[in-house]
Amino acid sequence: MTLNQLTATRASGAVVLIRLYVGLIFAGEGILKFVRPDALGPGRFIKAGIPAGNLFAYLDGVFEIGCGLLILAGLFTRLATLPMIVDMLGALGITKVPLLWGHAPLYPKEGGFWDFFHEGRLEVAMLCGSVFLLVVGAGTFSLDARMNRAESASRVSSAPV
């Protein structure tokens, strides 16, 4: 896949609204892993039973900040969504799916479908937003679109007449 194919988008400029919510939430949650380490960073990862919780919490935080900022800018958007899709699948699988059978370490007093539905709403929304951006690209108002327009213009100007 070429850079041009990776950044290509025919999506409406309204995609900026999806990028705004997805990018801001990922970047903000990444920052919170460092600002509130006990509640949202390593402490939460360890409580959830994730091995090497310190390492994975901070690594996750770095990826969320970096990918969130790329998504906000609309730069390499499709590429930036891939680790975030894995992130949301992991969050759902590790912290939310155990709610279905009542054994979720982060939610000891909750269990069943409705608690899973309620607690997983953000991860599902972020997963859907990330998959949407992977499929349609960054939209008209993005650095991806700008790079693509510049690439197309340079190809046209260098074409033999």
PDB file of C-alpha atoms in Angstrom:
ATOM      1  CA  MET A   1       0.000   0.000   0.000  1.00  0.00           C
ATOM      2  CA  THR A   2       1.378   3.393  -0.991  1.00  0.00           C
ATOM      3  CA  LEU A   3       1.288   6.543   1.119  1.00  0.00           C
ATOM      4  CA  ASN A   4      -1.202   7.978  -1.345  1.00  0.00           C
ATOM      5  CA  GLN A   5      -3.535   4.994  -0.860  1.00  0.00           C
ATOM      6  CA  LEU A   6      -3.134   5.155   2.919  1.00  0.00           C
ATOM      7  CA  THR A   7      -4.098   8.830   3.098  1.00  0.00           C
ATOM      8  CA  ALA A   8      -6.734   8.828   0.336  1.00  0.00           C
ATOM      9  CA  THR A   9     -10.218   9.883   1.406  1.00  0.00           C
ATOM     10  CA  ARG A  10     -13.396  10.833  -0.371  1.00  0.00           C
ATOM     11  CA  ALA A  11     -15.268  11.300   2.866  1.00  0.00           C
ATOM     12  CA  SER A  12     -17.139  14.456   3.706  1.00  0.00           C
ATOM     13  CA  GLY A  13     -15.631  17.225   5.755  1.00  0.00           C
ATOM     14  CA  ALA A  14     -18.131  16.273   8.471  1.00  0.00           C
ATOM     15  CA  VAL A  15     -15.788  13.393   9.368  1.00  0.00           C
ATOM     16  CA  VAL A  16     -13.886  16.017  11.353  1.00  0.00           C
ATOM     17  CA  LEU A  17     -16.587  15.627  14.038  1.00  0.00           C
ATOM     18  CA  ILE A  18     -15.808  11.912  14.420  1.00  0.00           C
ATOM     19  CA  ARG A  19     -12.071  12.661  14.439  1.00  0.00           C
ATOM     20  CA  LEU A  20     -12.656  15.306  17.091  1.00  0.00           C
ATOM     21  CA  TYR A  21     -14.429  13.000  19.536  1.00  0.00           C
ATOM     22  CA  VAL A  22     -12.219   9.963  18.878  1.00  0.00           C
ATOM     23  CA  GLY A  23      -8.958  11.918  18.964  1.00  0.00           C
ATOM     24  CA  LEU A  24      -9.816  13.994  22.037  1.00  0.00           C
ATOM     25  CA  ILE A  25     -10.978  11.020  24.070  1.00  0.00           C
ATOM     26  CA  PHE A  26      -7.936   8.900  23.184  1.00  0.00           C
ATOM     27  CA  ALA A  27      -5.476  11.730  23.846  1.00  0.00           C
ATOM     28  CA  GLY A  28      -7.241  12.725  27.072  1.00  0.00           C
ATOM     29  CA  GLU A  29      -7.413   9.166  28.410  1.00  0.00           C
ATOM     30  CA  GLY A  30      -3.745   8.700  27.554  1.00  0.00           C
ATOM     31  CA  ILE A  31      -2.807  11.805  29.521  1.00  0.00           C
ATOM     32  CA  LEU A  32      -4.946  10.640  32.458  1.00  0.00           C
ATOM     33  CA  LYS A  33      -2.908   7.430  32.697  1.00  0.00           C
ATOM     34  CA  PHE A  34       0.045   9.632  33.698  1.00  0.00           C
ATOM     35  CA  VAL A  35      -1.889  12.241  35.717  1.00  0.00           C
ATOM     36  CA  ARG A  36      -3.921   9.716  37.736  1.00  0.00           C
ATOM     37  CA  PRO A  37      -1.739   6.590  37.767  1.00  0.00           C
ATOM     38  CA  ASP A  38      -3.494   4.826  40.649  1.00  0.00           C
ATOM     39  CA  ALA A  39      -7.036   5.229  39.345  1.00  0.00           C
ATOM     40  CA  LEU A  40      -6.509   5.188  35.563  1.00  0.00           C
ATOM     41  CA  GLY A  41      -2.943   4.066  34.864  1.00  0.00           C
ATOM     42  CA  PRO A  42      -0.841   1.259  36.328  1.00  0.00           C
ATOM     43  CA  GLY A  43      -3.080   0.916  39.388  1.00  0.00           C
ATOM     44  CA  ARG A  44      -6.097   0.151  37.209  1.00  0.00           C
ATOM     45  CA  PHE A  45      -4.145  -2.202  34.939  1.00  0.00           C
ATOM     46  CA  ILE A  46      -2.791  -4.141  37.918  1.00  0.00           C
ATOM     47  CA  LYS A  47      -6.244  -4.316  39.536  1.00  0.00           C
ATOM     48  CA  ALA A  48      -7.653  -5.670  36.248  1.00  0.00           C
ATOM     49  CA  GLY A  49      -5.063  -8.450  36.382  1.00  0.00           C
ATOM     50  CA  ILE A  50      -2.972  -7.322  33.427  1.00  0.00           C
ATOM     51  CA  PRO A  51       0.577  -8.716  33.704  1.00  0.00           C
ATOM     52  CA  ALA A  52       3.305  -6.032  33.767  1.00  0.00           C
ATOM     53  CA  GLY A  53       0.588  -3.469  34.515  1.00  0.00           C
ATOM     54  CA  ASN A  54       3.063  -0.600  34.971  1.00  0.00           C
ATOM     55  CA  LEU A  55       4.676  -1.141  31.600  1.00  0.00           C
ATOM     56  CA  PHE A  56       1.447  -1.722  29.673  1.00  0.00           C
ATOM     57  CA  ALA A  57      -0.407   1.195  31.278  1.00  0.00           C
ATOM     58  CA  TYR A  58       2.253   3.706  30.318  1.00  0.00           C
ATOM     59  CA  LEU A  59       2.763   2.133  26.883  1.00  0.00           C
ATOM     60  CA  ASP A  60      -0.988   2.305  26.335  1.00  0.00           C
ATOM     61  CA  GLY A  61      -0.964   5.932  27.490  1.00  0.00           C
ATOM     62  CA  VAL A  62       1.778   6.853  25.010  1.00  0.00           C
ATOM     63  CA  PHE A  63      -0.088   5.154  22.152  1.00  0.00           C
ATOM     64  CA  GLU A  64      -3.385   6.805  23.110  1.00  0.00           C
ATOM     65  CA  ILE A  65      -1.781  10.254  23.221  1.00  0.00           C
ATOM     66  CA  GLY A  66       0.165   9.797  19.986  1.00  0.00           C
ATOM     67  CA  CYS A  67      -2.606   8.153  17.991  1.00  0.00           C
ATOM     68  CA  GLY A  68      -5.210  10.524  19.437  1.00  0.00           C
ATOM     69  CA  LEU A  69      -3.197  13.542  18.258  1.00  0.00           C
ATOM     70  CA  LEU A  70      -2.668  12.006  14.806  1.00  0.00           C
ATOM     71  CA  ILE A  71      -6.405  11.351  14.533  1.00  0.00           C
ATOM     72  CA  LEU A  72      -7.203  14.917  15.628  1.00  0.00           C
ATOM     73  CA  ALA A  73      -4.875  16.333  12.981  1.00  0.00           C
ATOM     74  CA  GLY A  74      -6.094  13.886  10.374  1.00  0.00           C
ATOM     75  CA  LEU A  75      -2.515  12.746   9.754  1.00  0.00           C
ATOM     76  CA  PHE A  76      -1.998   9.069   8.880  1.00  0.00           C
ATOM     77  CA  THR A  77      -5.478   8.582  10.305  1.00  0.00           C
ATOM     78  CA  ARG A  78      -6.023   5.057   9.048  1.00  0.00           C
ATOM     79  CA  LEU A  79      -2.683   3.944  10.447  1.00  0.00           C
ATOM     80  CA  ALA A  80      -3.386   5.654  13.796  1.00  0.00           C
ATOM     81  CA  THR A  81      -6.713   3.871  14.188  1.00  0.00           C
ATOM     82  CA  LEU A  82      -5.189   0.386  14.035  1.00  0.00           C
ATOM     83  CA  PRO A  83      -3.536   0.385  17.493  1.00  0.00           C
ATOM     84  CA  MET A  84      -6.629   2.071  18.927  1.00  0.00           C
ATOM     85  CA  ILE A  85      -8.892  -0.663  17.566  1.00  0.00           C
ATOM     86  CA  VAL A  86      -6.649  -3.229  19.268  1.00  0.00           C
ATOM     87  CA  ASP A  87      -6.731  -1.056  22.410  1.00  0.00           C
ATOM     88  CA  MET A  88     -10.538  -1.015  22.516  1.00  0.00           C
ATOM     89  CA  LEU A  89     -10.835  -4.742  21.793  1.00  0.00           C
ATOM     90  CA  GLY A  90      -8.393  -5.355  24.652  1.00  0.00           C
ATOM     91  CA  ALA A  91     -10.266  -3.036  27.009  1.00  0.00           C
ATOM     92  CA  LEU A  92     -13.561  -4.735  26.216  1.00  0.00           C
ATOM     93  CA  GLY A  93     -12.122  -8.228  26.482  1.00  0.00           C
ATOM     94  CA  ILE A  94     -10.120  -7.716  29.656  1.00  0.00           C
ATOM     95  CA  THR A  95     -12.258  -5.325  31.684  1.00  0.00           C
ATOM     96  CA  LYS A  96     -15.826  -5.513  30.342  1.00  0.00           C
ATOM     97  CA  VAL A  97     -16.556  -9.039  29.048  1.00  0.00           C
ATOM     98  CA  PRO A  98     -15.954 -10.513  32.553  1.00  0.00           C
ATOM     99  CA  LEU A  99     -18.991  -8.481  33.647  1.00  0.00           C
ATOM    100  CA  LEU A 100     -21.164 -10.879  31.666  1.00  0.00           C
ATOM    101  CA  TRP A 101     -20.435 -13.666  34.144  1.00  0.00           C
ATOM    102  CA  GLY A 102     -19.965 -11.457  37.202  1.00  0.00           C
ATOM    103  CA  HIS A 103     -16.212 -11.793  37.669  1.00  0.00           C
ATOM    104  CA  ALA A 104     -14.863  -8.361  36.712  1.00  0.00           C
ATOM    105  CA  PRO A 105     -12.135  -7.233  39.141  1.00  0.00           C
ATOM    106  CA  LEU A 106     -12.772  -3.565  38.331  1.00  0.00           C
ATOM    107  CA  TYR A 107     -16.509  -3.909  38.999  1.00  0.00           C
ATOM    108  CA  PRO A 108     -16.892  -6.308  41.936  1.00  0.00           C
ATOM    109  CA  LYS A 109     -20.545  -5.414  42.657  1.00  0.00           C
ATOM    110  CA  GLU A 110     -21.712  -5.559  39.054  1.00  0.00           C
ATOM    111  CA  GLY A 111     -22.460  -8.363  36.633  1.00  0.00           C
ATOM    112  CA  GLY A 112     -24.691  -9.415  33.783  1.00  0.00           C
ATOM    113  CA  PHE A 113     -25.605  -8.082  30.384  1.00  0.00           C
ATOM    114  CA  TRP A 114     -26.924  -4.653  31.446  1.00  0.00           C
ATOM    115  CA  ASP A 115     -23.833  -3.842  33.499  1.00  0.00           C
ATOM    116  CA  PHE A 116     -21.681  -4.944  30.557  1.00  0.00           C
ATOM    117  CA  PHE A 117     -23.810  -2.777  28.261  1.00  0.00           C
ATOM    118  CA  HIS A 118     -23.491   0.241  30.547  1.00  0.00           C
ATOM    119  CA  GLU A 119     -19.797  -0.044  31.443  1.00  0.00           C
ATOM    120  CA  GLY A 120     -18.714  -0.878  27.879  1.00  0.00           C
ATOM    121  CA  ARG A 121     -20.479   2.004  26.160  1.00  0.00           C
ATOM    122  CA  LEU A 122     -17.380   4.199  25.774  1.00  0.00           C
ATOM    123  CA  GLU A 123     -15.193   1.375  24.465  1.00  0.00           C
ATOM    124  CA  VAL A 124     -17.875   0.363  21.965  1.00  0.00           C
ATOM    125  CA  ALA A 125     -18.290   3.982  20.797  1.00  0.00           C
ATOM    126  CA  MET A 126     -14.527   4.417  20.448  1.00  0.00           C
ATOM    127  CA  LEU A 127     -14.221   1.104  18.621  1.00  0.00           C
ATOM    128  CA  CYS A 128     -16.990   2.092  16.191  1.00  0.00           C
ATOM    129  CA  GLY A 129     -15.479   5.555  15.655  1.00  0.00           C
ATOM    130  CA  SER A 130     -12.040   4.064  15.017  1.00  0.00           C
ATOM    131  CA  VAL A 131     -13.363   1.453  12.577  1.00  0.00           C
ATOM    132  CA  PHE A 132     -15.337   4.177  10.780  1.00  0.00           C
ATOM    133  CA  LEU A 133     -12.173   6.275  10.358  1.00  0.00           C
ATOM    134  CA  LEU A 134     -10.231   3.222   9.188  1.00  0.00           C
ATOM    135  CA  VAL A 135     -12.837   2.607   6.475  1.00  0.00           C
ATOM    136  CA  VAL A 136     -13.506   6.177   5.229  1.00  0.00           C
ATOM    137  CA  GLY A 137     -10.271   7.962   6.066  1.00  0.00           C
ATOM    138  CA  ALA A 138      -9.757  11.378   7.601  1.00  0.00           C
ATOM    139  CA  GLY A 139     -12.137  13.389   5.437  1.00  0.00           C
ATOM    140  CA  THR A 140     -11.724  16.621   3.508  1.00  0.00           C
ATOM    141  CA  PHE A 141     -10.509  18.778   6.387  1.00  0.00           C
ATOM    142  CA  SER A 142      -7.384  16.814   7.267  1.00  0.00           C
ATOM    143  CA  LEU A 143      -3.658  16.724   6.731  1.00  0.00           C
ATOM    144  CA  ASP A 144      -4.148  13.404   4.933  1.00  0.00           C
ATOM    145  CA  ALA A 145      -6.385  15.092   2.345  1.00  0.00           C
ATOM    146  CA  ARG A 146      -3.973  18.015   2.032  1.00  0.00           C
ATOM    147  CA  MET A 147      -1.014  15.653   1.464  1.00  0.00           C
ATOM    148  CA  ASN A 148      -3.043  13.736  -1.089  1.00  0.00           C
ATOM    149  CA  ARG A 149      -3.976  16.919  -2.970  1.00  0.00           C
ATOM    150  CA  ALA A 150      -0.321  18.027  -3.003  1.00  0.00           C
ATOM    151  CA  GLU A 151       0.790  14.593  -4.258  1.00  0.00           C
ATOM    152  CA  SER A 152      -1.847  14.636  -7.018  1.00  0.00           C
ATOM    153  CA  ALA A 153      -0.870  18.165  -8.065  1.00  0.00           C
ATOM    154  CA  SER A 154       2.821  17.254  -8.271  1.00  0.00           C
ATOM    155  CA  ARG A 155       2.005  14.176 -10.390  1.00  0.00           C
ATOM    156  CA  VAL A 156      -0.092  16.282 -12.754  1.00  0.00           C
ATOM    157  CA  SER A 157       2.553  19.019 -13.095  1.00  0.00           C
ATOM    158  CA  SER A 158       5.328  16.505 -13.775  1.00  0.00           C
ATOM    159  CA  ALA A 159       3.349  14.502 -16.335  1.00  0.00           C
ATOM    160  CA  PRO A 160       4.640  14.694 -19.913  1.00  0.00           C
ATOM    161  CA  VAL A 161       2.553  16.864 -22.196  1.00  0.00           C
TER     162      VAL A 161
END
